[in-house]
């Protein structure tokens, strides 16, 4: 492509769902090619042949989907395979095919046109349905129509792997499991899509392959064509189309830094987090999807310190079954590279459950009927998850973590239900249910911190959730942008709360972990080390750097920094002291943030 | 009805020669058509009437009843 005047640079902002920088040529993945022609058949004698052509495309589509389904099952991808079942049943739906055939016959039009009319017909019907879930199922019909059209036009397969030997950046409206099943994933450098969020299929695939991805770009497909130069910055959530030379150079430089830093740091990931004076901290990783486990381990996670289970409930219409839970958890706890896995019971409000939506409109959901409060009310939903956790605990070292505990009564009630779930399993004859499981609570509500000594008598470990603890204790709504300046992990009150939790835990002889963002913040690491937290659990990318700093310091130094930090009365004083200290002491670790 | 449940229903219904119908609020649809069932938009906990006509009607009804009792045979 020549650098002509018409090549315009576009910068689009979306949601970065998988970090890193990818630079390459665009491959516009469009399941529905734009070269579809609609025409009237020349005369009636052509109708039977056209109907036959349509039926053949139906058959081919079905065979392809069956193939994909088989491969998905083999690959043990956790995406619901039933979606493809639904697509196959639509293909085989007589109402659907008869209508299309009728359009071909009655109007003497080609199959593409008739199919288009059938789609429009269903669009109208689905739009008329009150239920949002049902009306959005038109996307399934659309998907099927696209596949048939592709077969009609003779484009048998998507051709991602035939474009460019250096790999491509896949740009699409959205990407479904069936799409990725057909792509040569090793030829892909990154993803950019119009729709989607952190839990969309694109995001999950990108993270599991450690490829940069930005989703939710709204209309990138309108701006970019196959073979355009594209930069995907998954860390910043940005995509640049046709970058001008200087910009491209800057990004290439940035990418090189990123890659080198990554390789360099990965070495530290493999080493234990031991200080020079032999104090060891357990380093865990926070995950949301089982696909994240390989990168967690590659970056040096020794355990899963926080497995968030909310994903199992979101983006689906029905409740996850005990088997859904079990199948996911099993893949976490049986991983031989992890010393233990902490499963946190779901932290969701009623708004995520179809049956409760109406009654659960809350003014302040952050302080509403959610997490353990919701679970103690909806015991049956809660028990489904608890039963699965009991069952996997027989297969590998499992810990259970209850979120948002604010009183002793709540944890006692949760433990009672946990034991009931165990008894039920035993009564049903389920084998190998252990006697006991390590029980922990999230320390994220200030009242829990104040009575930490009492709570410590009830459980086996604490895990400090700094994100919520900071927002609740400083009384700031994290969603309120005007207050973000007040969100300060180094606020003297926050430091004292954390210290209080650690002391109460150790006095009672139980372990204490931290799984909030603060645990992976290199700026805070000496302070946390000085407090003697037993485990720090963080985003996988943070692990190598945290380990590196721990390995270059001593407990003595950490305690000195902690004591000095605790001596200040204001947050700005603490921050400026810690920042100066860390930048001077570990210049290499803090330079990168300057640019 | 949810897509997964609708898919399970159609898969069972297709095993029989009998014609199977689902009725809700006076609207009747073909139990073999996933699109029809979806657009019936039966909410969770909603009431449906299922009828079958044909030689294996009795067995069909029994199997479909079993499916619904098992909450659509979640795998």
XYZ file of C-alpha atoms in Angstrom, chain A:
595
model
C 0.000 0.000 0.000
C 1.389 3.404 -0.893
C 1.484 6.134 1.686
C -1.023 8.219 -0.164
C -2.850 11.201 1.231
C -6.012 9.256 1.868
C -4.401 7.131 4.564
C -5.733 8.730 7.688
C -4.668 8.005 11.222
C -7.437 7.090 13.631
C -7.091 6.611 17.363
C -9.932 4.730 19.020
C -10.523 4.177 22.700
C -12.071 0.979 24.003
C -11.667 -1.420 26.889
C -8.264 -3.056 27.231
C -9.026 -6.648 28.189
C -5.650 -8.267 27.632
C -2.434 -6.293 28.127
C 0.521 -5.760 25.833
C 1.166 -4.094 22.499
C 0.631 -5.658 19.084
C 1.634 -4.028 15.819
C 0.669 -5.560 12.512
C -1.584 -5.695 9.502
C -5.303 -5.768 9.977
C -7.366 -8.749 9.006
C -10.966 -7.630 8.784
C -12.783 -10.692 9.977
C -16.303 -10.393 8.701
C -18.443 -13.469 9.019
C -20.865 -11.889 6.583
C -18.933 -10.923 3.474
C -20.067 -7.730 1.827
C -20.088 -9.063 -1.723
C -23.441 -10.749 -1.493
C -25.656 -10.149 -4.474
C -29.419 -10.138 -4.435
C -31.187 -10.815 -7.704
C -34.411 -12.073 -9.257
C -34.262 -15.440 -10.939
C -34.491 -15.093 -14.713
C -37.420 -17.452 -15.003
C -39.447 -19.903 -12.971
C -37.570 -22.941 -14.229
C -34.584 -21.866 -12.151
C -36.530 -22.118 -8.891
C -35.915 -25.829 -8.159
C -32.192 -25.377 -8.670
C -32.157 -22.369 -6.361
C -34.032 -24.283 -3.662
C -31.557 -27.083 -4.028
C -28.675 -24.641 -3.691
C -30.211 -23.350 -0.466
C -30.710 -26.862 0.935
C -27.124 -27.748 0.108
C -25.859 -24.664 1.963
C -28.012 -25.654 4.948
C -26.509 -29.109 4.973
C -22.965 -27.806 4.647
C -23.527 -25.331 7.454
C -24.807 -28.081 9.691
C -21.821 -30.295 8.978
C -19.429 -27.455 9.739
C -21.128 -26.686 13.024
C -21.052 -30.328 14.048
C -17.340 -30.344 13.291
C -16.747 -27.216 15.305
C -18.722 -28.625 18.173
C -16.620 -31.744 18.153
C -13.419 -29.689 18.235
C -14.704 -27.474 21.013
C -15.479 -30.511 23.125
C -12.030 -31.893 22.438
C -10.348 -28.618 23.336
C -12.310 -28.587 26.604
C -13.129 -24.968 26.042
C -15.393 -23.747 28.782
C -17.584 -21.713 26.479
C -21.010 -23.227 26.452
C -21.110 -25.770 23.673
C -24.899 -25.641 23.813
C -24.837 -22.358 21.889
C -23.770 -24.347 18.859
C -26.583 -26.801 19.561
C -28.965 -23.895 19.333
C -27.443 -22.848 16.007
C -27.760 -26.341 14.586
C -31.391 -26.531 15.663
C -32.113 -23.227 13.960
C -30.546 -24.597 10.771
C -32.799 -27.619 11.033
C -35.883 -25.627 12.013
C -38.545 -26.322 9.371
C -40.276 -22.994 10.014
C -37.042 -21.289 9.141
C -36.168 -23.267 6.008
C -39.743 -23.515 4.684
C -40.155 -19.780 4.942
C -36.981 -19.203 2.952
C -37.970 -21.732 0.305
C -41.388 -20.094 0.061
C -39.789 -16.700 -0.601
C -37.643 -18.219 -3.361
C -40.714 -19.832 -4.988
C -43.271 -17.076 -4.537
C -41.064 -14.153 -5.409
C -38.618 -15.776 -7.795
C -35.585 -14.441 -5.931
C -32.203 -15.980 -5.204
C -31.495 -17.830 -1.977
C -29.422 -14.991 -0.529
C -32.267 -12.549 -0.921
C -34.829 -14.994 0.460
C -32.627 -15.706 3.445
C -32.328 -12.015 4.052
C -36.111 -11.718 4.087
C -36.396 -14.604 6.532
C -33.918 -12.897 8.814
C -35.893 -9.653 8.598
C -39.057 -11.560 9.449
C -37.500 -13.002 12.591
C -35.946 -9.693 13.498
C -39.405 -8.211 13.644
C -40.754 -11.034 15.776
C -37.837 -11.036 18.198
C -37.935 -7.269 18.557
C -41.542 -7.562 19.637
C -40.680 -9.796 22.584
C -40.632 -7.981 25.917
C -37.932 -10.147 27.446
C -34.468 -8.681 26.760
C -32.792 -12.034 26.837
C -35.105 -13.499 24.218
C -35.040 -10.476 21.949
C -31.255 -10.527 21.922
C -31.354 -14.142 20.708
C -31.838 -12.687 17.225
C -28.032 -12.661 17.260
C -28.174 -16.462 17.079
C -30.430 -16.308 14.028
C -28.104 -13.744 12.488
C -25.154 -15.949 13.133
C -26.804 -18.899 11.405
C -27.850 -16.770 8.436
C -24.295 -15.523 8.047
C -22.978 -19.029 7.970
C -25.482 -20.137 5.338
C -24.682 -17.068 3.246
C -21.017 -17.895 3.443
C -21.704 -21.356 2.131
C -23.960 -19.987 -0.603
C -21.252 -17.684 -1.857
C -18.778 -20.534 -1.802
C -16.525 -19.134 0.898
C -16.142 -22.360 2.755
C -13.900 -21.242 5.553
C -12.582 -18.131 7.046
C -9.064 -17.559 5.844
C -7.312 -15.912 8.732
C -4.246 -18.053 8.246
C -3.800 -17.268 4.594
C -3.226 -13.580 5.157
C 0.264 -12.355 5.869
C 3.050 -14.578 7.060
C 3.890 -12.311 9.941
C 0.549 -12.730 11.582
C -2.423 -10.423 11.651
C -4.496 -8.345 13.986
C -8.041 -9.592 13.826
C -10.588 -6.801 13.682
C -14.226 -7.781 13.825
C -17.598 -6.727 15.102
C -17.440 -9.560 17.580
C -15.874 -12.989 17.719
C -17.748 -16.116 18.734
C -16.383 -19.442 19.981
C -17.210 -21.007 16.628
C -15.152 -18.307 14.880
C -12.046 -18.792 16.978
C -12.364 -22.541 16.615
C -11.665 -22.040 12.909
C -8.847 -19.554 13.209
C -5.192 -20.438 13.177
C -4.566 -18.838 16.521
C -0.793 -18.868 16.156
C -1.145 -16.458 13.225
C -2.900 -13.863 15.342
C -1.069 -10.983 16.995
C -3.976 -9.260 18.663
C -7.692 -8.543 18.626
C -9.839 -5.442 18.293
C -13.629 -5.636 18.286
C -16.621 -3.317 18.191
C -18.522 -4.966 20.995
C -17.745 -6.971 24.094
C -16.439 -6.416 27.601
C -14.038 -7.986 30.056
C -15.928 -11.259 30.057
C -16.637 -11.558 26.339
C -15.297 -14.506 24.415
C -12.664 -12.368 22.665
C -11.341 -11.186 26.020
C -11.078 -14.676 27.444
C -9.363 -16.097 24.381
C -6.943 -13.161 24.211
C -5.960 -13.488 27.841
C -5.484 -17.208 27.623
C -3.217 -16.746 24.586
C -1.575 -13.692 26.168
C -2.375 -11.608 23.108
C -3.180 -7.907 23.409
C -6.846 -7.137 22.900
C -9.125 -4.128 23.000
C -12.894 -4.581 22.853
C -15.877 -2.257 23.078
C -14.512 0.042 20.360
C -18.044 0.613 19.016
C -17.267 1.099 15.342
C -13.678 0.198 14.549
C -14.947 -2.027 11.726
C -15.999 1.131 9.900
C -12.575 2.702 10.033
C -10.287 -0.121 9.135
C -9.716 -2.315 6.087
C -7.782 -5.499 5.653
C -4.072 -4.795 5.347
C -4.165 -1.440 7.132
C -1.421 -1.012 9.694
C -2.885 -1.333 13.195
C -1.556 -0.920 16.730
C -3.435 -2.602 19.552
C -2.436 -1.324 22.971
C -4.234 -3.705 25.304
C -2.719 -2.081 28.375
C -4.072 1.376 27.591
C -7.240 0.143 25.861
C -6.369 1.933 22.634
C -6.210 1.099 18.972
C -4.405 3.155 16.338
C -5.218 2.681 12.679
C -2.626 3.748 10.109
C -0.259 5.362 12.613
C 1.961 8.068 11.152
C 5.677 7.200 11.064
C 6.702 8.930 14.301
C 3.881 7.360 16.193
C 4.666 3.938 14.809
C 8.276 4.338 15.895
C 7.212 5.323 19.392
C 5.004 2.304 19.664
C 7.654 -0.042 18.325
C 9.981 1.325 20.984
C 7.303 0.896 23.625
C 6.599 -2.637 22.511
C 10.294 -3.493 22.655
C 10.483 -2.182 26.225
C 7.409 -4.069 27.146
C 8.695 -7.326 25.677
C 12.168 -6.971 27.190
C 10.762 -6.044 30.571
C 8.465 -9.000 30.335
C 11.263 -11.457 29.523
C 13.569 -9.914 32.102
C 10.973 -9.988 34.831
C 9.706 -13.436 34.055
C 13.009 -14.758 35.359
C 12.165 -13.356 38.776
C 8.749 -14.903 38.624
C 10.254 -18.354 38.871
C 12.115 -17.544 42.083
C 10.604 -17.599 45.567
C 9.702 -14.308 47.246
C 12.348 -14.447 49.980
C 14.047 -11.398 51.471
C 17.815 -11.208 51.849
C 17.348 -12.031 55.544
C 15.277 -15.104 54.707
C 11.731 -13.973 55.312
C 9.401 -15.652 52.830
C 6.064 -14.433 51.536
C 3.629 -16.610 49.658
C 2.747 -15.096 46.274
C -0.651 -15.842 44.816
C -2.523 -14.768 41.759
C -6.041 -13.388 41.410
C -7.971 -15.004 38.604
C -11.422 -14.905 37.170
C -11.182 -17.530 34.430
C -9.483 -20.886 34.367
C -7.872 -19.812 31.099
C -5.765 -17.419 33.140
C -4.029 -20.161 35.111
C -1.204 -20.853 32.611
C -0.130 -17.198 32.544
C -0.470 -17.000 36.337
C 1.964 -19.876 36.676
C 4.265 -18.539 33.951
C 4.544 -15.275 35.871
C 5.406 -17.033 39.089
C 2.188 -17.578 41.032
C 2.585 -20.225 43.706
C -1.103 -20.389 44.491
C -4.415 -18.933 43.431
C -5.044 -16.473 46.230
C -8.375 -15.356 44.880
C -10.557 -17.157 42.386
C -13.493 -14.916 41.637
C -16.565 -16.926 40.756
C -18.941 -14.176 39.650
C -18.245 -14.940 36.005
C -20.083 -18.223 36.335
C -23.284 -16.300 36.973
C -22.929 -13.449 34.534
C -23.660 -13.612 30.823
C -25.975 -16.513 31.102
C -29.684 -16.761 31.410
C -30.025 -19.573 33.910
C -28.239 -20.348 37.147
C -25.011 -22.333 36.933
C -25.472 -25.915 38.043
C -23.391 -27.729 40.607
C -21.609 -29.428 37.695
C -20.817 -26.069 36.065
C -19.180 -24.969 39.300
C -17.462 -28.293 39.794
C -16.019 -28.461 36.284
C -14.506 -25.003 36.594
C -13.162 -25.394 40.113
C -11.710 -28.800 39.352
C -9.426 -27.327 36.741
C -8.102 -24.828 39.273
C -7.559 -27.019 42.314
C -6.075 -29.993 40.492
C -3.344 -27.960 38.820
C -0.088 -29.552 40.014
C 1.802 -26.242 39.899
C -0.351 -24.582 42.526
C 0.056 -25.155 46.234
C -3.521 -24.107 47.013
C -6.547 -22.386 45.527
C -8.814 -19.991 47.358
C -12.314 -19.968 45.920
C -14.357 -16.944 46.868
C -18.095 -17.518 46.957
C -19.937 -15.237 44.583
C -20.030 -11.546 45.335
C -23.100 -10.434 43.431
C -26.250 -8.537 44.120
C -29.759 -9.601 43.217
C -29.587 -7.548 40.036
C -27.565 -10.352 38.450
C -30.273 -12.937 39.074
C -33.176 -12.910 36.659
C -35.736 -13.849 39.286
C -34.814 -11.080 41.679
C -34.263 -8.230 39.294
C -37.500 -6.429 39.996
C -37.284 -6.347 43.760
C -33.643 -5.496 43.836
C -33.403 -2.019 42.398
C -31.167 -0.467 44.980
C -30.016 3.107 45.393
C -26.662 2.081 46.748
C -25.898 -1.461 45.627
C -22.330 -1.301 46.963
C -23.850 -1.301 50.422
C -26.873 -3.314 49.438
C -28.144 -6.862 49.378
C -25.129 -8.531 47.877
C -22.395 -11.101 48.468
C -22.812 -13.019 51.735
C -25.994 -11.098 52.568
C -27.670 -12.310 49.409
C -26.308 -15.844 49.921
C -27.686 -16.115 53.452
C -31.112 -15.160 52.090
C -30.994 -17.366 48.997
C -29.649 -20.449 50.673
C -30.385 -22.825 47.804
C -28.411 -20.796 45.251
C -25.603 -20.546 47.783
C -25.607 -24.270 48.551
C -25.174 -25.230 44.904
C -21.843 -23.461 44.954
C -20.849 -24.769 48.381
C -21.558 -28.358 47.356
C -19.278 -28.016 44.341
C -16.540 -26.534 46.516
C -16.790 -29.449 48.961
C -16.540 -31.889 46.094
C -13.440 -30.314 44.547
C -11.793 -29.965 47.938
C -11.330 -33.732 47.782
C -9.245 -33.325 44.629
C -6.719 -30.665 45.622
C -5.860 -28.104 48.288
C -8.891 -25.834 48.408
C -9.752 -22.923 50.633
C -13.113 -21.205 50.770
C -13.442 -17.466 51.177
C -16.647 -15.645 52.139
C -16.980 -12.049 50.914
C -18.300 -8.981 52.700
C -18.532 -10.394 56.193
C -19.385 -7.618 58.646
C -20.247 -9.511 61.821
C -19.632 -12.709 63.745
C -23.260 -13.809 63.194
C -22.797 -13.786 59.442
C -19.760 -16.026 59.432
C -21.420 -18.398 61.900
C -24.481 -18.593 59.665
C -22.330 -19.143 56.553
C -20.407 -21.907 58.328
C -23.664 -23.528 59.365
C -24.885 -23.613 55.765
C -21.507 -24.890 54.622
C -21.768 -27.767 57.075
C -25.361 -28.473 55.991
C -24.170 -28.722 52.401
C -21.535 -31.213 53.520
C -24.071 -33.318 55.426
C -26.393 -33.357 52.429
C -23.625 -34.627 50.171
C -22.758 -37.373 52.627
C -26.403 -38.370 53.000
C -26.668 -38.593 49.235
C -23.776 -41.017 49.298
C -21.165 -38.777 47.670
C -17.778 -40.232 48.501
C -14.586 -38.577 49.679
C -16.089 -35.411 51.098
C -13.386 -34.162 53.497
C -14.068 -33.519 57.168
C -12.868 -29.976 56.972
C -11.970 -27.189 54.616
C -9.971 -24.036 55.345
C -12.471 -21.254 55.854
C -11.559 -17.620 55.399
C -13.300 -14.299 55.210
C -12.673 -11.179 53.204
C -11.688 -8.299 55.441
C -13.254 -5.474 53.496
C -15.933 -4.012 55.743
C -14.544 -1.692 58.429
C -16.705 -3.268 61.162
C -15.014 -6.608 60.498
C -11.614 -4.992 60.920
C -12.622 -3.520 64.261
C -13.725 -6.920 65.572
C -10.954 -8.835 63.793
C -9.928 -10.490 67.072
C -13.423 -11.970 67.481
C -13.660 -13.038 63.846
C -10.249 -14.677 64.061
C -11.753 -17.165 66.539
C -14.204 -18.306 63.863
C -12.009 -18.882 60.813
C -8.747 -20.298 59.490
C -7.554 -17.242 57.597
C -8.269 -13.651 56.617
C -7.910 -12.095 53.206
C -7.820 -8.314 53.055
C -9.748 -6.849 50.148
C -8.240 -3.397 49.949
C -10.425 -2.057 47.129
C -13.625 -2.237 49.148
C -11.964 -1.629 52.488
C -10.633 1.692 51.203
C -13.929 2.748 49.717
C -15.941 1.832 52.813
C -13.528 3.231 55.356
C -12.909 6.506 53.539
C -16.588 6.742 52.563
C -15.934 7.315 48.897
C -17.989 5.970 46.057
C -15.488 4.499 43.623
C -17.824 5.115 40.732
C -17.860 8.833 41.474
C -15.122 10.360 39.355
C -15.051 13.540 41.365
C -13.842 11.576 44.359
C -11.123 9.465 42.775
C -8.456 11.762 44.198
C -9.531 10.621 47.655
C -8.999 6.939 46.945
C -5.700 6.442 48.740
C -4.275 3.098 49.872
C -1.589 5.002 51.750
C -4.077 6.922 53.888
C -2.922 6.572 57.515
C -6.332 5.155 58.455
C -6.083 2.449 55.806
C -2.603 1.496 56.954
C -3.793 1.200 60.531
C -6.790 -0.911 59.526
C -4.535 -3.320 57.667
C -2.115 -3.487 60.548
C -4.982 -4.177 62.917
C -6.112 -7.144 60.810
C -2.615 -8.620 60.580
C -2.021 -8.308 64.322
C -5.376 -9.833 65.242
C -4.767 -12.743 62.874
C -1.296 -13.475 64.143
C -2.341 -13.208 67.761
C -4.973 -15.855 67.075
C -2.445 -17.926 65.165
C -4.163 -17.745 61.780
C -2.788 -16.633 58.423
C -3.566 -13.376 56.744
C -3.468 -12.618 53.035
C -4.133 -9.570 50.927
C -5.869 -9.884 47.585
C -6.742 -6.294 46.710
C -4.997 -4.184 44.085
C -2.693 -2.805 46.765
C -1.017 -6.223 47.093
C 0.398 -5.897 43.582
C 1.395 -2.243 43.839
C 5.211 -2.129 43.912
C 5.077 1.179 45.722
C 3.388 -0.428 48.730
C 5.345 -3.645 48.876
C 7.829 -2.720 51.624
C 5.008 -1.511 53.838
C 3.045 -4.738 53.383
C 6.164 -6.798 53.902
C 6.900 -4.888 57.102
C 3.402 -5.700 58.357
C 4.212 -9.408 57.864
C 1.317 -10.429 55.667
C 1.623 -14.154 54.965
C 0.359 -14.083 51.409
C 0.036 -11.445 48.726
C -2.262 -12.267 45.847
C -2.290 -10.108 42.736
C -2.746 -9.748 39.011
C -0.306 -12.092 37.253
C 1.565 -9.245 35.548
C 2.508 -7.726 38.895
C 4.104 -10.870 40.290
C 7.628 -10.749 38.795
C 8.281 -7.180 39.823
C 6.948 -7.699 43.343
C 9.107 -10.783 43.714
C 12.154 -8.918 42.445
C 11.763 -6.145 45.025
C 11.170 -8.598 47.869
C 14.313 -10.493 46.904
C 16.380 -7.309 47.006
C 15.252 -6.100 50.410
C 15.322 -7.240 54.030
C 12.630 -7.494 56.677
C 14.629 -4.968 58.642
C 14.404 -2.426 55.856
C 10.695 -3.129 55.360
C 9.971 -2.562 59.048
C 11.900 0.698 59.033
C 9.909 1.980 56.043
C 6.640 0.837 57.630
C 7.361 2.558 60.928
C 8.328 5.771 59.209
C 5.190 5.642 57.041
C 3.008 5.092 60.105
C 4.514 8.130 61.813
C 2.888 10.624 59.431
C -0.517 12.173 60.015
C -1.573 12.819 56.413
C -1.871 10.727 53.274
C 0.164 13.133 51.083
C 3.039 12.928 53.543
C 2.981 9.143 53.526
C 2.785 9.034 49.753
C 5.577 11.483 49.137
C 7.839 9.683 51.627
C 7.131 6.218 50.184
C 7.447 7.406 46.611
C 10.789 9.115 47.180
C 12.104 6.177 49.099
C 11.083 3.547 46.559
C 12.229 5.475 43.488
C 15.637 6.082 45.034
C 16.017 2.620 46.394
C 14.727 0.686 43.344
C 15.320 3.076 40.433
C 14.988 0.336 37.791
C 11.553 -0.708 38.955
C 10.048 2.735 38.817
C 11.567 4.311 35.717
C 9.194 2.744 33.244
C 6.281 4.709 34.645
C 7.844 8.039 33.720
C 6.953 7.828 30.020
